[in-house]
mmCIF file of C-alpha atoms and ligand atoms in Angstrom:
data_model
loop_
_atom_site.group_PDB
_atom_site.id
_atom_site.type_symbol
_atom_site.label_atom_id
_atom_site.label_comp_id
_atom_site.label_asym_id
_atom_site.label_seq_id
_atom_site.Cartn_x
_atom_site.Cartn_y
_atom_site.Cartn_z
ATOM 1 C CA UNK A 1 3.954 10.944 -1.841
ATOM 2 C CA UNK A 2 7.414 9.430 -3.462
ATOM 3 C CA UNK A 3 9.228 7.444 -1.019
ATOM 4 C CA UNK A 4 12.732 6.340 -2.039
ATOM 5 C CA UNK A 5 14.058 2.966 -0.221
ATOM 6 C CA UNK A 6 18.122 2.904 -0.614
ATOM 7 C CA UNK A 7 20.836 0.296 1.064
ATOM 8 C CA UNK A 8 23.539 -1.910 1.192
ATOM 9 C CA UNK A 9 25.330 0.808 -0.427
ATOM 10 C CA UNK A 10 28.791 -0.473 0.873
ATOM 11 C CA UNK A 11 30.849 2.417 0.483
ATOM 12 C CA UNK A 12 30.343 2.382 -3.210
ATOM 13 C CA UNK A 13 30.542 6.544 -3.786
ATOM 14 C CA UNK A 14 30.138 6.022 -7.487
ATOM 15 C CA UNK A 15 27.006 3.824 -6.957
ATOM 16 C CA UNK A 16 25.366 6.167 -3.995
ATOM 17 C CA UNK A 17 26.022 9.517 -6.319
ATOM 18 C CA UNK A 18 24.349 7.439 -9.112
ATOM 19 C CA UNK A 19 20.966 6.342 -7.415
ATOM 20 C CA UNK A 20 20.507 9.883 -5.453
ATOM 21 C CA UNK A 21 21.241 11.770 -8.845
ATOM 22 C CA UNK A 22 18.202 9.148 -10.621
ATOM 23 C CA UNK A 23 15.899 10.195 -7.466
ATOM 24 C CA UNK A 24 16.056 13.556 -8.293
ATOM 25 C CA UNK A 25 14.624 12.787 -11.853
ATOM 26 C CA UNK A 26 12.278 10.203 -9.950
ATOM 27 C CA UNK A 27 10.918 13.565 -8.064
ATOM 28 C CA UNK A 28 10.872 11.852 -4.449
ATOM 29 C CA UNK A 29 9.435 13.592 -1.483
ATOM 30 C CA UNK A 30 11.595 11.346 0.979
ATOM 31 C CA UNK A 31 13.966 8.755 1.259
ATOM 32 C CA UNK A 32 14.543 6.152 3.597
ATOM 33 C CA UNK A 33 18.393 3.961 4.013
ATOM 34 C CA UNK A 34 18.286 0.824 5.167
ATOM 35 C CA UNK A 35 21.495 -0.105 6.125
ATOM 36 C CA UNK A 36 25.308 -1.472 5.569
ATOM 37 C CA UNK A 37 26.101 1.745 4.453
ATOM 38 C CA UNK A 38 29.974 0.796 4.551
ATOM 39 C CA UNK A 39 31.641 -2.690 4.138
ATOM 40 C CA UNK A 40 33.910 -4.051 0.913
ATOM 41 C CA UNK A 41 34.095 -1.086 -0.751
ATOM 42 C CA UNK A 42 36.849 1.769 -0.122
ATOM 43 C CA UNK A 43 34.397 5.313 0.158
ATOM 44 C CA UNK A 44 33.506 4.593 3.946
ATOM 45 C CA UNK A 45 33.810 8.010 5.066
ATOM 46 C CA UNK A 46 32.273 9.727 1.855
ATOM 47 C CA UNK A 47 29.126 7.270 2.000
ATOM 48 C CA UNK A 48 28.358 8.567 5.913
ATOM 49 C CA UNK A 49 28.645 11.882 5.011
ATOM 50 C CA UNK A 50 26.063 12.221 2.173
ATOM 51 C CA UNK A 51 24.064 9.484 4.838
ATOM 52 C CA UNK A 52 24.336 12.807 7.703
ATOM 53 C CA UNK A 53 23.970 15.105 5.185
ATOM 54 C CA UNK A 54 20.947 13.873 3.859
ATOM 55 C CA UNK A 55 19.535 13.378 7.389
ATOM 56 C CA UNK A 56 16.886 10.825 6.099
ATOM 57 C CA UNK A 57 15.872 8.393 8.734
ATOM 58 C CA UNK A 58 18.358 4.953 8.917
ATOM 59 C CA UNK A 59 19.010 1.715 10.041
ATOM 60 C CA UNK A 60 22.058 -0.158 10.672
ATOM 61 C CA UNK A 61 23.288 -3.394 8.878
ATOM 62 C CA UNK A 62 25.242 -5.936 10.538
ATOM 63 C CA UNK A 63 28.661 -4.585 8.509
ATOM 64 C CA UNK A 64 27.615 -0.918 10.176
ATOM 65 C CA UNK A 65 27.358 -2.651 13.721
ATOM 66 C CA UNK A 66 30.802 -4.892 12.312
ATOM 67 C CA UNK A 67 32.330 -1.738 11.548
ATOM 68 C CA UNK A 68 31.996 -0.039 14.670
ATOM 69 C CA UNK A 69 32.814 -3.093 16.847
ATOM 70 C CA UNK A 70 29.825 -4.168 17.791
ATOM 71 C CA UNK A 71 29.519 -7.348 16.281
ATOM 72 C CA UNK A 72 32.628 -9.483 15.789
ATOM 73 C CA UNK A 73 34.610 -10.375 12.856
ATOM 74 C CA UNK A 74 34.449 -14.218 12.787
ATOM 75 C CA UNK A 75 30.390 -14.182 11.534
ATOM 76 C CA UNK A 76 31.553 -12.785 8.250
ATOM 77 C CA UNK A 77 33.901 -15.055 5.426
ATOM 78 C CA UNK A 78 36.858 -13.674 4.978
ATOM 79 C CA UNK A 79 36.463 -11.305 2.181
ATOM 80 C CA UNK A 80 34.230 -9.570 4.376
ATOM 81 C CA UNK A 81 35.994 -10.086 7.382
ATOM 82 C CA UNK A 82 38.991 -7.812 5.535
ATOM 83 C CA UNK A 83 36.982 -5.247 4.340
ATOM 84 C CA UNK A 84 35.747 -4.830 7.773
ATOM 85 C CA UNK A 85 39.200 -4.966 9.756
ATOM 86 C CA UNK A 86 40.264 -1.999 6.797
ATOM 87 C CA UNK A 87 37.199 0.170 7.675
ATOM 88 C CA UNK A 88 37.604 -0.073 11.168
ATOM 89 C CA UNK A 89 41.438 1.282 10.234
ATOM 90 C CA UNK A 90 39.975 3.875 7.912
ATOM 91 C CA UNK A 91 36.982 5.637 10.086
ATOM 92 C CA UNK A 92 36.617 8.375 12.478
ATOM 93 C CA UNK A 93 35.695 8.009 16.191
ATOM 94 C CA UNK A 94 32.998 10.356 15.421
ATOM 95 C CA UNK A 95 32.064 8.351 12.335
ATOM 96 C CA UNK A 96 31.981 5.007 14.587
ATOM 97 C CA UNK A 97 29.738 6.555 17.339
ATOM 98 C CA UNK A 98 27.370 7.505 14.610
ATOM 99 C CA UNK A 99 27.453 3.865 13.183
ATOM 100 C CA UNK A 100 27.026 2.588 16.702
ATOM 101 C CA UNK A 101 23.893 4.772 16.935
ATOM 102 C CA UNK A 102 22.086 4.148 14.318
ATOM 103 C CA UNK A 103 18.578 1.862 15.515
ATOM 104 C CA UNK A 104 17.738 -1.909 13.801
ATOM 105 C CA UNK A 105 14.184 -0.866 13.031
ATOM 106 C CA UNK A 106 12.557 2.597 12.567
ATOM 107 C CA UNK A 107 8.458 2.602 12.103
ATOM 108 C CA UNK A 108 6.390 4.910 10.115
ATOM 109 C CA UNK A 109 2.427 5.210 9.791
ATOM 110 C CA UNK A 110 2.502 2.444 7.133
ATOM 111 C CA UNK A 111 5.769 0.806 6.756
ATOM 112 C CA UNK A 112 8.491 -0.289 9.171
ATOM 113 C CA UNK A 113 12.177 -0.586 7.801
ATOM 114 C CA UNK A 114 15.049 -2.945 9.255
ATOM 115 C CA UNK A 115 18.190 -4.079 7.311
ATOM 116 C CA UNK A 116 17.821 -7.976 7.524
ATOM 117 C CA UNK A 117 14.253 -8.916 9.169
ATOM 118 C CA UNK A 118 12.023 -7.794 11.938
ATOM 119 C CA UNK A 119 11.960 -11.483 13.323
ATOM 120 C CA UNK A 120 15.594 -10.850 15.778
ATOM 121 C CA UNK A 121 17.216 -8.205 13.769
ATOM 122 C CA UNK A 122 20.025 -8.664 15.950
ATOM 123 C CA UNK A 123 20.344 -11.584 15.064
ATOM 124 C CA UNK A 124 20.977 -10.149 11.097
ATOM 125 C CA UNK A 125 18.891 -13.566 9.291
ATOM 126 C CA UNK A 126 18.508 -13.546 5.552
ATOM 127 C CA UNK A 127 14.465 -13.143 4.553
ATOM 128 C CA UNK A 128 15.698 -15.222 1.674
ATOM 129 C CA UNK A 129 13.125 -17.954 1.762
ATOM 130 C CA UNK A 130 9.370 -17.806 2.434
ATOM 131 C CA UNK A 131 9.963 -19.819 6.009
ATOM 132 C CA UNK A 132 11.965 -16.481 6.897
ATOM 133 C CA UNK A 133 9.615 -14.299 5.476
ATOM 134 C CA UNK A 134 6.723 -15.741 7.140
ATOM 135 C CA UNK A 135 8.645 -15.503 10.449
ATOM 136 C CA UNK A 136 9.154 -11.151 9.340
ATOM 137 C CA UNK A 137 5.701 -10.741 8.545
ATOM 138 C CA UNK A 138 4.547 -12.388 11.939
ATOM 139 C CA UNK A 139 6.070 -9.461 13.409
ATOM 140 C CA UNK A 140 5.094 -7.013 11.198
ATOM 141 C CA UNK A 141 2.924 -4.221 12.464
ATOM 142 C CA UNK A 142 2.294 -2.072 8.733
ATOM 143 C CA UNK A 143 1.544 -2.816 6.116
ATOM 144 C CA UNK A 144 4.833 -2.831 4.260
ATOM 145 C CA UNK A 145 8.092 -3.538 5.258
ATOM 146 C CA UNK A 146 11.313 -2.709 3.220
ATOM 147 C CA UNK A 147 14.738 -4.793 4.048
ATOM 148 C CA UNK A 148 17.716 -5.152 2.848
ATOM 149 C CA UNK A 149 21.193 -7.802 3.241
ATOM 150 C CA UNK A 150 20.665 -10.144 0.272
ATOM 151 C CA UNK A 151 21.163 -7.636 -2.008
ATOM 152 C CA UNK A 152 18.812 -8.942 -4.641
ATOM 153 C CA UNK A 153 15.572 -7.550 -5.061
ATOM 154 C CA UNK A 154 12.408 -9.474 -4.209
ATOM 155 C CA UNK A 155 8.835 -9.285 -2.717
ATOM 156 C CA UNK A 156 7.086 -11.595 -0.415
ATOM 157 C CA UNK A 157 3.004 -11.424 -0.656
ATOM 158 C CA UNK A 158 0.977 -12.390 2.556
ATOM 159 C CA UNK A 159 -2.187 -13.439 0.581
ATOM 160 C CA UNK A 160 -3.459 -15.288 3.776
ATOM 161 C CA UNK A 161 -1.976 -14.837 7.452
ATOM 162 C CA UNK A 162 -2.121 -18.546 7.638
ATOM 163 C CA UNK A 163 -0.455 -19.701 3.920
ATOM 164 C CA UNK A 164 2.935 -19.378 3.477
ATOM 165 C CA UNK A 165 3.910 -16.372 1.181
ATOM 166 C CA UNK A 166 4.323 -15.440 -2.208
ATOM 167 C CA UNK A 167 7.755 -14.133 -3.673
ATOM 168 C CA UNK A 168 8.446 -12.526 -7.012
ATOM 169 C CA UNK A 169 11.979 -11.948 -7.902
ATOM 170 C CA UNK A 170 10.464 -9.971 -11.850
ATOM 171 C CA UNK A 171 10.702 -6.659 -10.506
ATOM 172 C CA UNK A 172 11.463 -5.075 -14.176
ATOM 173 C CA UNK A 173 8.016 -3.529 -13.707
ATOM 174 C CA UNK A 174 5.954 -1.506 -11.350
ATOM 175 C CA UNK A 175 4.466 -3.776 -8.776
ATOM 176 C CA UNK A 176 0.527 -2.748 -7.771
ATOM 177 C CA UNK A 177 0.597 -2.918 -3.451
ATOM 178 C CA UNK A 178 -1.886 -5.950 -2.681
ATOM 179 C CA UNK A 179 -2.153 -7.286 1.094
ATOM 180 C CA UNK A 180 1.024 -6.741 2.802
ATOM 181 C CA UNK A 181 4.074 -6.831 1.403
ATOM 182 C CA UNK A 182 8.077 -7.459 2.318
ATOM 183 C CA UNK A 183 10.240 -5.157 -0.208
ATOM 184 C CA UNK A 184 13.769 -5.962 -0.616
ATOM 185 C CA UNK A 185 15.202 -3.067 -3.521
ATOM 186 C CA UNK A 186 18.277 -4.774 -3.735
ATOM 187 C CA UNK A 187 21.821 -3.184 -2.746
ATOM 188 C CA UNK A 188 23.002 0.263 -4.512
ATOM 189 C CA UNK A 189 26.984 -0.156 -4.048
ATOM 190 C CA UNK A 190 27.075 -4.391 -4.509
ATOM 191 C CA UNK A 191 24.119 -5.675 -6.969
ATOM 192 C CA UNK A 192 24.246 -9.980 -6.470
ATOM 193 C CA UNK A 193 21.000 -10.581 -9.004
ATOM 194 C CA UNK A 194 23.880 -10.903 -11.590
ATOM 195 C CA UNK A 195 23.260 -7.706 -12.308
ATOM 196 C CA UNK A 196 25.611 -4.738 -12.321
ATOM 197 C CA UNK A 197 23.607 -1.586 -11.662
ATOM 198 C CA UNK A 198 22.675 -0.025 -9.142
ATOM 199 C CA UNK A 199 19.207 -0.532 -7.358
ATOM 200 C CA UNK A 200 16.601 1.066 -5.200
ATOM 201 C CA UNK A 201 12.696 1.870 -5.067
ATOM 202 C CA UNK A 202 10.318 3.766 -4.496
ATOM 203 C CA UNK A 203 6.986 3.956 -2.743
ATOM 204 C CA UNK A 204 4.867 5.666 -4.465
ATOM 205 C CA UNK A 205 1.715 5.862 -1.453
ATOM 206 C CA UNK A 206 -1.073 7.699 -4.051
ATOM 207 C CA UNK A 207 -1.221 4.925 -6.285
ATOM 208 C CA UNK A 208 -0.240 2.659 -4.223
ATOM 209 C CA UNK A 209 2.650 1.280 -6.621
ATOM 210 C CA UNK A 210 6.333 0.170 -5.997
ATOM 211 C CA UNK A 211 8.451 1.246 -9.024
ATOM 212 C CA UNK A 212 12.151 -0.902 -8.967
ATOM 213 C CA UNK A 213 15.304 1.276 -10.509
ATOM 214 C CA UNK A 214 18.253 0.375 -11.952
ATOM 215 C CA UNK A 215 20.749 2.977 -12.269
ATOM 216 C CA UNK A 216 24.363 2.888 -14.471
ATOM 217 C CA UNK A 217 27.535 3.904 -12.654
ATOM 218 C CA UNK A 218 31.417 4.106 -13.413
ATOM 219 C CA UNK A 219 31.469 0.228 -11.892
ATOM 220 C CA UNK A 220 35.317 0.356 -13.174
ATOM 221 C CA UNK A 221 36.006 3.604 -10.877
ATOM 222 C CA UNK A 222 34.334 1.998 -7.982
ATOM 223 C CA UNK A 223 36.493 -1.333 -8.462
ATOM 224 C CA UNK A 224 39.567 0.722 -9.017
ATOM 225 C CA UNK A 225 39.143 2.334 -6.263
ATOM 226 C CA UNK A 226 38.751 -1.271 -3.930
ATOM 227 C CA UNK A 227 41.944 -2.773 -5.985
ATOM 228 C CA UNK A 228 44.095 0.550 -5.144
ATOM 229 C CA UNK A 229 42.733 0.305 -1.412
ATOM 230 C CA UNK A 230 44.353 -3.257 -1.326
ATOM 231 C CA UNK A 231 41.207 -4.826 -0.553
ATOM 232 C CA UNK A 232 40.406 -8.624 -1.459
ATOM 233 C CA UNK A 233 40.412 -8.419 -5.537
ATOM 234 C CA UNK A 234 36.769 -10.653 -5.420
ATOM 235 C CA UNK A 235 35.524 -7.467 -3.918
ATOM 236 C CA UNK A 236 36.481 -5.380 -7.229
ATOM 237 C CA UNK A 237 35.371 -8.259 -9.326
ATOM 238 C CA UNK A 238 32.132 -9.098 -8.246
ATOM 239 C CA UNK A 239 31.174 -5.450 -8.385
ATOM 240 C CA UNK A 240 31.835 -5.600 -12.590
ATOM 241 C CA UNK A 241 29.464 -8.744 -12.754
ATOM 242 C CA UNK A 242 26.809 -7.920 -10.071
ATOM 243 C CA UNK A 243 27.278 -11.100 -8.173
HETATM 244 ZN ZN1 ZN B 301 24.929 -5.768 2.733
#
């Protein structure tokens, strides 16, 4: 089986019509969101239709819970904290209450998923250093676990319960599963690995490999579309440089 692994797409159309167009040329069986679906970019509504539509199992990111006023505004800087107070503006009730239902972790025979970790998820902490990811895979019950919320891909090896972990951040090539593992694809709709495309993997379970994507989009559309919303001009900008 071909398991895709998609978030952070931050209602970047362009960029979510991009990676779900690759997966069809990838030949996935499933896919799998994991979160902050909607947040500094200006396709809010569009990006939780095709989420519905595709009726893949989700999680929600802290700008989902933000979104639908469930976490408030003053944990986010201020370029975030606009593009949240404009999507509140710009979504349905109906849209909110499906935001507000969406779970922090879902679990699956042999892989859990959760937007930031499984240690509070709540709480919404970065697994950005191996002190965090040690804390994630204490709690991990799989043997995989696929994040999201940095937006730059990495992978955290447990070689020994006891050691502290491994990371690789060269995930140009096809990683071979060894021990357990914490995947983070990266973010479709706002790359921060300084660089621009699109990102997402996939789990493939028969030979037990992790393949990382890249796809190509119309970045100017997408930042276009953020400068004509009026939103802060570093959120158009940093979508051209993939930072
Ligand atoms: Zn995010």
């Amino acid at each position: 089986m071909r398991h895709a692994f998609f978030g952070d797409i931050h209602a970047n159309l362009e960029a979510l019509r991009a990676v779900l167009a690759d997966m069809i040329t990838q030949r996935i069986d499933d896919m799998y969101c994991l979160g902050d679906i909607v947040g500094y970019g200006a396709n809010p509504s569009e990006c939780i239709a095709i989420i519905r539509d595709l009726a893949c199992p989700a999680v929600g990111g802290n700008h989902d819970a933000a979104a639908a006023g469930k976490l408030a505004v003053d944990q986010f800087n201020e370029y975030a904290r606009a593009a949240i107070i404009w999507t509140r503006r710009h979504l349905s009730q109906e849209e909110t209450d499906w935001l507000l239902a969406l779970p922090l972790i879902r679990h699956f025979p042999d892989y859990s998923i959760v937007h930031s970790s499984l240690d509070d998820p709540g709480d919404f902490n970065y697994v950005d250093s191996v002190v965090e990811a040690a804390a994630c895979f204490r709690k991990m019950q799989r043997p995989l676990c696929f994040i999201g919320h940095s937006h730059v891909p990495v992978v955290f090896f447990e070689d020994e319960p006891q050691a502290l972990p491994r990371y690789t951040l060269s995930l140009d090539q096809t990683i071979q599963i060894e021990g357990r593992m914490i995947v983070n694809p990266g973010s479709v709709g706002q790359p921060r690995d300084e660089d621009p495309r699109a990102a997402y993997c996939i789990y493939d379970s028969d030979e037990m490999q992790i393949t990382f994507r890249r796809v190509s989009y119309d970045t100017a559309a997408a930042a276009g579309k953020v400068r004509a919303a009026g939103l802060p001009e570093l959120l158009a900008f940093r979508l051209e440089i993939g930072r």
